[in-house]
């Protein structure tokens, strides 16, 4: 069993001048500089980039020995960091963005060409990040853009990675939420695909956890931001069109002994599908997945797919016994990394079939 230990760095704010390991002022570029590549839903201005969804990432490339980011954050967000390698299961470190300041992402490197990737591992409830710019003691180069496969995932706390690093009997903590260890990121790594996640803990297709009176995912899906603004998302302007969309919703709709009527569910499903089609047009396959939490949910998902009568919409179910309720669970009964690996293994064959992508002989991690 592969164990992943991510060191949590105690990060102090540093001044811009301290980013230079050599004489002279450090080089600076705006957050919206074309040399920086972002993945996920972001809002770009003349100089800054703002985002709050789980999994949004930025990649930079530079010649020098260190790199820092100048930012503001509405709350306190956790970010995975990778230096000089492709993002994988384990990050090289974790940094915390809180308030306003400068975060050191890499330092003490041998002078030369380097890459740094950061990924927002916490969801919108934990804050909105504004990237004002980047500093290095050398000069900036253009980061390479991923031009291969793409997948969009629409989901709830499972997709957010709620509690993936927590213990079974622990409460939720932002420090143990890590979308990089959830099924969506695992599937992305397996297919070498860039992913975009649109997810919020406790939200459902038409009903939220416990009937909470806040926007459901059918509404949030149409926004650039999860929580902090209602700017409409324009997939065409963003230049994003996935090879497949995976919808993994319904657990919260059935929560606390209540559930929507089948007709209400199907209307909500039709509305979400209409939004997906408005973004990406016909022909993009959509895989709808029912969770293991409620057996009746599979009937709802199947009926929603049947009523939409779209030949490119399919469904499957994560079976109740796909993972155990002991060592495969993290905080508040949510899957940990091992549990998510097993969930990913159930979805991978369907994604392979719907996209025509081969299933490589490799570990699911």
CSV table of C-alpha atoms in Angstrom, one decimal:
chain,number,residue,atom,x,y,z
A,1,UNK,CA,0.0,0.0,0.0
A,2,UNK,CA,1.5,3.3,-1.0
A,3,UNK,CA,1.6,5.9,1.7
A,4,UNK,CA,1.8,9.6,1.0
A,5,UNK,CA,3.2,12.0,3.5
A,6,UNK,CA,3.0,15.7,2.7
A,7,UNK,CA,5.0,18.0,4.9
A,8,UNK,CA,3.1,21.1,6.0
A,9,UNK,CA,5.4,24.0,5.8
A,10,UNK,CA,5.0,26.8,8.3
A,11,UNK,CA,5.1,29.7,5.9
A,12,UNK,CA,6.0,33.2,6.9
A,13,UNK,CA,5.3,36.3,4.9
A,14,UNK,CA,8.4,37.6,3.2
A,15,UNK,CA,9.0,41.0,1.6
A,16,UNK,CA,9.6,41.3,-2.2
A,17,UNK,CA,13.2,42.4,-1.6
A,18,UNK,CA,14.0,39.2,0.2
A,19,UNK,CA,13.1,37.2,-2.9
A,20,UNK,CA,16.4,38.2,-4.5
A,21,UNK,CA,19.4,35.9,-3.7
A,22,UNK,CA,21.7,38.2,-5.9
A,23,UNK,CA,22.3,41.9,-6.1
A,24,UNK,CA,19.6,44.1,-7.6
A,25,UNK,CA,15.8,44.0,-7.6
A,26,UNK,CA,14.1,40.7,-8.2
A,27,UNK,CA,12.3,40.2,-11.5
A,28,UNK,CA,8.5,40.5,-11.3
A,29,UNK,CA,5.6,39.5,-13.6
A,30,UNK,CA,1.9,40.1,-13.2
A,31,UNK,CA,-0.3,37.2,-12.2
A,32,UNK,CA,-2.0,37.4,-15.6
A,33,UNK,CA,1.3,37.3,-17.5
A,34,UNK,CA,1.1,34.9,-20.6
A,35,UNK,CA,4.2,33.1,-19.4
A,36,UNK,CA,2.1,31.6,-16.5
A,37,UNK,CA,-0.3,28.7,-17.4
A,38,UNK,CA,-3.5,28.2,-15.4
A,39,UNK,CA,-5.8,25.2,-15.4
A,40,UNK,CA,-9.4,25.5,-14.0
A,41,UNK,CA,-12.0,28.2,-13.8
A,42,UNK,CA,-10.3,31.6,-13.3
A,43,UNK,CA,-11.1,35.2,-13.8
A,44,UNK,CA,-8.3,37.3,-15.4
A,45,UNK,CA,-8.0,41.0,-15.2
A,46,UNK,CA,-5.3,43.3,-16.7
A,47,UNK,CA,-2.8,42.1,-14.1
A,48,UNK,CA,-4.3,39.6,-11.6
A,49,UNK,CA,-6.0,36.2,-11.7
A,50,UNK,CA,-8.7,35.2,-9.2
A,51,UNK,CA,-10.1,31.7,-8.5
A,52,UNK,CA,-11.8,29.7,-5.7
A,53,UNK,CA,-12.7,26.2,-7.1
A,54,UNK,CA,-10.8,23.1,-5.9
A,55,UNK,CA,-7.9,22.0,-8.0
A,56,UNK,CA,-7.2,25.2,-9.9
A,57,UNK,CA,-3.5,25.2,-10.7
A,58,UNK,CA,-0.8,27.5,-12.0
A,59,UNK,CA,2.5,26.6,-13.6
A,60,UNK,CA,5.5,28.8,-13.9
A,61,UNK,CA,9.0,28.4,-15.5
A,62,UNK,CA,12.0,30.5,-14.7
A,63,UNK,CA,15.8,30.8,-14.7
A,64,UNK,CA,17.1,31.5,-11.2
A,65,UNK,CA,17.3,29.9,-7.7
A,66,UNK,CA,13.9,30.9,-6.2
A,67,UNK,CA,10.3,31.8,-6.9
A,68,UNK,CA,7.6,33.5,-4.8
A,69,UNK,CA,4.0,34.5,-5.4
A,70,UNK,CA,2.4,37.8,-4.4
A,71,UNK,CA,-1.2,37.2,-3.4
A,72,UNK,CA,-4.3,38.0,-1.4
A,73,UNK,CA,-6.7,35.4,0.0
A,74,UNK,CA,-10.2,36.0,1.5
A,75,UNK,CA,-9.7,33.3,4.1
A,76,UNK,CA,-7.0,30.6,4.4
A,77,UNK,CA,-6.3,28.3,1.5
A,78,UNK,CA,-3.9,25.3,1.3
A,79,UNK,CA,-1.8,24.7,-1.9
A,80,UNK,CA,0.2,21.7,-3.1
A,81,UNK,CA,3.6,22.6,-4.6
A,82,UNK,CA,5.8,20.7,-7.0
A,83,UNK,CA,9.3,21.8,-8.1
A,84,UNK,CA,11.0,20.6,-11.2
A,85,UNK,CA,8.6,17.7,-11.9
A,86,UNK,CA,5.2,16.9,-13.1
A,87,UNK,CA,2.5,17.0,-10.4
A,88,UNK,CA,1.9,13.6,-8.9
A,89,UNK,CA,0.4,11.9,-5.9
A,90,UNK,CA,2.7,13.4,-3.4
A,91,UNK,CA,3.6,17.1,-3.5
A,92,UNK,CA,7.0,18.4,-2.6
A,93,UNK,CA,5.3,20.6,0.0
A,94,UNK,CA,2.2,22.5,1.1
A,95,UNK,CA,1.9,26.2,1.6
A,96,UNK,CA,-0.9,28.3,3.2
A,97,UNK,CA,-2.2,31.5,1.7
A,98,UNK,CA,-3.9,33.6,4.3
A,99,UNK,CA,-4.7,37.3,4.1
A,100,UNK,CA,-2.2,39.2,1.9
A,101,UNK,CA,1.5,38.9,1.3
A,102,UNK,CA,4.2,36.9,-0.5
A,103,UNK,CA,4.7,33.1,-0.3
A,104,UNK,CA,8.0,31.5,-1.1
A,105,UNK,CA,7.3,28.5,-3.4
A,106,UNK,CA,10.8,27.4,-4.1
A,107,UNK,CA,14.2,28.5,-2.8
A,108,UNK,CA,17.8,27.3,-2.5
A,109,UNK,CA,17.8,25.8,-6.0
A,110,UNK,CA,20.8,25.5,-8.2
A,111,UNK,CA,20.9,28.4,-10.5
A,112,UNK,CA,19.3,27.3,-13.8
A,113,UNK,CA,16.0,26.6,-15.4
A,114,UNK,CA,13.2,25.4,-13.1
A,115,UNK,CA,9.5,24.8,-13.1
A,116,UNK,CA,7.0,25.3,-10.2
A,117,UNK,CA,3.4,24.1,-10.1
A,118,UNK,CA,0.9,25.0,-7.4
A,119,UNK,CA,-2.6,23.6,-6.9
A,120,UNK,CA,-5.4,24.8,-4.7
A,121,UNK,CA,-6.2,21.8,-2.6
A,122,UNK,CA,-9.1,23.3,-0.6
A,123,UNK,CA,-12.5,24.3,-1.9
A,124,UNK,CA,-14.3,27.6,-2.3
A,125,UNK,CA,-15.6,27.7,1.3
A,126,UNK,CA,-12.0,28.1,2.4
A,127,UNK,CA,-11.3,31.2,0.4
A,128,UNK,CA,-10.7,32.9,-2.9
A,129,UNK,CA,-7.2,33.4,-4.1
A,130,UNK,CA,-6.0,36.5,-6.1
A,131,UNK,CA,-2.6,36.1,-7.7
A,132,UNK,CA,-1.0,39.6,-8.1
A,133,UNK,CA,2.3,38.4,-9.5
A,134,UNK,CA,5.4,36.3,-9.2
A,135,UNK,CA,9.0,37.2,-8.2
A,136,UNK,CA,12.3,35.4,-9.0
A,137,UNK,CA,15.9,36.3,-8.6
A,138,UNK,CA,16.6,35.5,-12.3
A,139,UNK,CA,14.2,35.9,-15.2
A,140,UNK,CA,10.9,34.3,-16.3
A,141,UNK,CA,10.4,31.8,-19.2
A,142,UNK,CA,7.2,30.7,-20.8
A,143,UNK,CA,5.6,27.6,-19.2
A,144,UNK,CA,4.5,24.8,-21.4
A,145,UNK,CA,0.7,24.3,-21.8
A,146,UNK,CA,-0.9,20.9,-21.5
A,147,UNK,CA,-2.3,20.1,-25.0
A,148,UNK,CA,-3.5,16.6,-24.4
A,149,UNK,CA,-6.7,15.0,-22.9
A,150,UNK,CA,-9.1,16.9,-20.7
A,151,UNK,CA,-11.8,15.8,-18.3
A,152,UNK,CA,-14.4,18.0,-16.4
A,153,UNK,CA,-15.7,16.6,-13.1
A,154,UNK,CA,-18.9,18.0,-11.5
A,155,UNK,CA,-19.4,16.8,-7.9
A,156,UNK,CA,-19.6,17.4,-4.1
A,157,UNK,CA,-17.3,16.7,-1.2
A,158,UNK,CA,-16.1,13.4,-2.7
A,159,UNK,CA,-14.7,15.4,-5.7
A,160,UNK,CA,-13.3,18.1,-3.3
A,161,UNK,CA,-11.2,15.5,-1.5
A,162,UNK,CA,-13.0,16.3,1.8
A,163,UNK,CA,-11.1,14.5,4.6
A,164,UNK,CA,-8.8,12.5,2.4
A,165,UNK,CA,-5.9,13.1,4.8
A,166,UNK,CA,-7.9,12.8,8.0
A,167,UNK,CA,-8.6,9.9,10.3
A,168,UNK,CA,-12.0,8.1,10.3
A,169,UNK,CA,-13.0,9.6,13.6
A,170,UNK,CA,-11.8,13.1,13.0
A,171,UNK,CA,-13.9,16.2,12.2
A,172,UNK,CA,-13.4,18.2,9.0
A,173,UNK,CA,-10.3,20.3,8.9
A,174,UNK,CA,-9.1,22.4,6.0
A,175,UNK,CA,-5.6,21.0,6.5
A,176,UNK,CA,-6.8,17.4,5.6
A,177,UNK,CA,-8.9,18.4,2.6
A,178,UNK,CA,-6.8,17.5,-0.5
A,179,UNK,CA,-8.5,17.2,-3.9
A,180,UNK,CA,-5.2,15.8,-5.3
A,181,UNK,CA,-5.9,12.5,-3.5
A,182,UNK,CA,-9.5,12.3,-4.6
A,183,UNK,CA,-10.9,10.0,-7.4
A,184,UNK,CA,-11.0,12.8,-10.1
A,185,UNK,CA,-7.3,13.6,-9.7
A,186,UNK,CA,-6.4,9.9,-9.7
A,187,UNK,CA,-8.3,9.4,-12.9
A,188,UNK,CA,-6.6,12.4,-14.5
A,189,UNK,CA,-3.2,11.0,-13.6
A,190,UNK,CA,-4.1,7.5,-15.0
A,191,UNK,CA,-5.1,8.9,-18.4
A,192,UNK,CA,-2.5,11.7,-18.4
A,193,UNK,CA,-5.4,14.1,-18.7
A,194,UNK,CA,-5.8,17.7,-17.5
A,195,UNK,CA,-8.8,18.0,-15.2
A,196,UNK,CA,-11.2,20.8,-14.3
A,197,UNK,CA,-13.2,20.2,-11.1
A,198,UNK,CA,-16.5,22.0,-10.3
A,199,UNK,CA,-17.4,20.8,-6.8
A,200,UNK,CA,-18.7,21.9,-3.4
A,201,UNK,CA,-19.1,19.9,-0.2
A,202,UNK,CA,-22.7,19.4,0.9
A,203,UNK,CA,-24.3,20.5,-2.4
A,204,UNK,CA,-26.6,18.4,-4.5
A,205,UNK,CA,-28.2,18.3,-7.9
A,206,UNK,CA,-31.5,19.7,-6.7
A,207,UNK,CA,-31.2,19.4,-2.9
A,208,UNK,CA,-28.3,20.2,-0.5
A,209,UNK,CA,-27.3,18.3,2.6
A,210,UNK,CA,-30.0,18.4,5.2
A,211,UNK,CA,-32.1,20.6,2.8
A,212,UNK,CA,-29.7,23.6,3.3
A,213,UNK,CA,-31.0,26.8,1.6
A,214,UNK,CA,-28.1,27.6,-0.6
A,215,UNK,CA,-27.3,27.3,-4.3
A,216,UNK,CA,-27.3,23.7,-5.6
A,217,UNK,CA,-24.7,22.5,-8.1
A,218,UNK,CA,-27.0,23.0,-11.1
A,219,UNK,CA,-26.7,26.8,-10.4
A,220,UNK,CA,-23.0,26.9,-9.3
A,221,UNK,CA,-22.0,25.0,-12.4
A,222,UNK,CA,-22.7,28.2,-14.4
A,223,UNK,CA,-20.4,30.4,-12.5
A,224,UNK,CA,-16.7,31.3,-12.7
A,225,UNK,CA,-16.5,31.2,-8.9
A,226,UNK,CA,-17.9,28.8,-6.4
A,227,UNK,CA,-18.7,31.2,-3.6
A,228,UNK,CA,-17.3,34.7,-4.1
A,229,UNK,CA,-19.1,36.1,-7.1
A,230,UNK,CA,-21.8,35.2,-9.6
A,231,UNK,CA,-19.8,35.9,-12.8
A,232,UNK,CA,-21.2,33.7,-15.5
A,233,UNK,CA,-18.7,31.1,-16.8
A,234,UNK,CA,-18.1,31.3,-20.6
A,235,UNK,CA,-16.4,28.0,-21.7
A,236,UNK,CA,-15.9,29.4,-25.2
A,237,UNK,CA,-14.0,32.5,-23.9
A,238,UNK,CA,-12.0,30.3,-21.6
A,239,UNK,CA,-11.0,28.0,-24.4
A,240,UNK,CA,-11.9,24.9,-22.5
A,241,UNK,CA,-13.7,21.9,-24.1
A,242,UNK,CA,-13.3,18.6,-22.3
A,243,UNK,CA,-13.1,15.2,-24.0
A,244,UNK,CA,-15.6,13.9,-21.4
A,245,UNK,CA,-17.7,15.3,-18.5
A,246,UNK,CA,-18.2,13.2,-15.3
A,247,UNK,CA,-21.1,14.0,-13.0
A,248,UNK,CA,-20.9,12.5,-9.5
A,249,UNK,CA,-23.8,14.0,-7.6
A,250,UNK,CA,-26.7,12.8,-5.5
A,251,UNK,CA,-25.4,11.9,-2.1
A,252,UNK,CA,-26.5,15.2,-0.6
A,253,UNK,CA,-29.9,15.0,-2.4
A,254,UNK,CA,-30.7,11.9,-0.4
A,255,UNK,CA,-29.3,13.0,2.9
A,256,UNK,CA,-30.9,13.1,6.4
A,257,UNK,CA,-33.7,10.7,5.5
A,258,UNK,CA,-35.1,13.0,2.8
A,259,UNK,CA,-34.9,13.0,-1.0
A,260,UNK,CA,-36.4,14.9,-4.0
A,261,UNK,CA,-39.2,13.3,-6.1
A,262,UNK,CA,-38.1,11.5,-9.2
A,263,UNK,CA,-39.6,14.2,-11.4
A,264,UNK,CA,-37.9,16.9,-9.5
A,265,UNK,CA,-34.6,15.1,-9.9
A,266,UNK,CA,-35.0,14.5,-13.6
A,267,UNK,CA,-35.9,18.2,-14.2
A,268,UNK,CA,-32.7,19.2,-12.4
A,269,UNK,CA,-30.7,16.7,-14.3
A,270,UNK,CA,-32.1,18.0,-17.6
A,271,UNK,CA,-31.1,21.5,-16.5
A,272,UNK,CA,-27.5,20.6,-15.7
A,273,UNK,CA,-27.2,18.7,-19.0
A,274,UNK,CA,-28.5,21.7,-20.9
A,275,UNK,CA,-25.8,23.8,-19.3
A,276,UNK,CA,-23.1,21.2,-20.2
A,277,UNK,CA,-24.3,21.2,-23.8
A,278,UNK,CA,-24.4,25.0,-23.9
A,279,UNK,CA,-20.8,25.0,-22.8
A,280,UNK,CA,-19.4,22.3,-25.1
A,281,UNK,CA,-22.0,21.5,-27.7
A,282,UNK,CA,-23.4,18.0,-28.7
A,283,UNK,CA,-21.2,15.0,-29.0
A,284,UNK,CA,-19.1,15.4,-25.8
A,285,UNK,CA,-19.7,12.2,-23.8
A,286,UNK,CA,-21.2,12.7,-20.3
A,287,UNK,CA,-20.8,10.0,-17.7
A,288,UNK,CA,-23.3,10.2,-14.8
A,289,UNK,CA,-22.3,8.2,-11.7
A,290,UNK,CA,-24.4,7.3,-8.6
A,291,UNK,CA,-22.6,7.1,-5.3
A,292,UNK,CA,-22.5,4.1,-3.0
A,293,UNK,CA,-24.4,6.0,-0.3
A,294,UNK,CA,-28.0,5.1,-1.4
A,295,UNK,CA,-29.1,2.3,-3.5
A,296,UNK,CA,-32.2,4.1,-4.8
A,297,UNK,CA,-29.9,6.8,-6.2
A,298,UNK,CA,-28.9,4.5,-9.0
A,299,UNK,CA,-32.5,4.3,-10.1
A,300,UNK,CA,-32.7,8.1,-10.1
A,301,UNK,CA,-29.6,8.5,-12.2
A,302,UNK,CA,-30.6,5.9,-14.6
A,303,UNK,CA,-34.1,7.5,-15.1
A,304,UNK,CA,-32.5,10.9,-15.5
A,305,UNK,CA,-30.3,9.6,-18.3
A,306,UNK,CA,-33.2,7.8,-19.9
A,307,UNK,CA,-35.4,10.8,-20.0
A,308,UNK,CA,-32.8,13.1,-21.5
A,309,UNK,CA,-32.6,10.9,-24.6
A,310,UNK,CA,-29.1,12.0,-25.4
A,311,UNK,CA,-27.1,9.3,-27.1
A,312,UNK,CA,-23.9,10.7,-25.6
A,313,UNK,CA,-25.0,10.5,-22.0
A,314,UNK,CA,-24.3,7.3,-20.0
A,315,UNK,CA,-24.5,6.2,-16.4
A,316,UNK,CA,-22.9,3.8,-14.0
A,317,UNK,CA,-23.0,3.2,-10.3
A,318,UNK,CA,-20.3,3.0,-7.6
A,319,UNK,CA,-21.2,-0.2,-5.8
A,320,UNK,CA,-21.8,-0.1,-2.1
A,321,UNK,CA,-19.0,-2.5,-1.2
A,322,UNK,CA,-16.4,-0.9,-3.5
A,323,UNK,CA,-14.4,0.1,-0.4
A,324,UNK,CA,-14.6,-0.8,3.2
A,325,UNK,CA,-15.8,1.3,6.1
A,326,UNK,CA,-12.6,1.0,8.1
A,327,UNK,CA,-9.2,1.6,6.7
A,328,UNK,CA,-10.6,3.2,3.5
A,329,UNK,CA,-12.3,6.1,5.3
A,330,UNK,CA,-11.0,9.6,6.2
A,331,UNK,CA,-12.6,12.4,8.1
A,332,UNK,CA,-16.4,12.3,8.7
A,333,UNK,CA,-16.9,9.0,6.8
A,334,UNK,CA,-15.5,10.2,3.5
A,335,UNK,CA,-13.1,8.1,1.5
A,336,UNK,CA,-9.4,8.6,2.1
A,337,UNK,CA,-6.8,8.1,-0.6
A,338,UNK,CA,-7.1,4.3,-0.6
A,339,UNK,CA,-10.9,4.6,-0.8
A,340,UNK,CA,-10.7,7.1,-3.7
A,341,UNK,CA,-8.3,4.8,-5.6
A,342,UNK,CA,-11.0,2.1,-5.5
A,343,UNK,CA,-13.7,4.5,-6.6
A,344,UNK,CA,-11.5,5.6,-9.5
A,345,UNK,CA,-11.0,2.0,-10.5
A,346,UNK,CA,-14.7,1.6,-11.0
A,347,UNK,CA,-15.0,4.6,-13.3
A,348,UNK,CA,-11.8,4.2,-15.3
A,349,UNK,CA,-13.2,1.4,-17.7
A,350,UNK,CA,-16.3,3.5,-18.5
A,351,UNK,CA,-14.2,6.5,-19.3
A,352,UNK,CA,-11.9,4.4,-21.5
A,353,UNK,CA,-14.9,3.0,-23.4
A,354,UNK,CA,-16.7,6.4,-23.9
A,355,UNK,CA,-13.5,8.2,-25.0
A,356,UNK,CA,-11.8,5.5,-26.9
A,357,UNK,CA,-8.7,6.0,-24.7
A,358,UNK,CA,-6.8,2.8,-24.0
A,359,UNK,CA,-6.3,1.6,-20.5
A,360,UNK,CA,-2.6,1.6,-19.9
A,361,UNK,CA,-0.9,-1.1,-17.9
A,362,UNK,CA,0.0,1.1,-14.9
A,363,UNK,CA,-0.8,1.7,-11.3
A,364,UNK,CA,-4.0,3.6,-10.4
A,365,UNK,CA,-2.5,6.4,-8.2
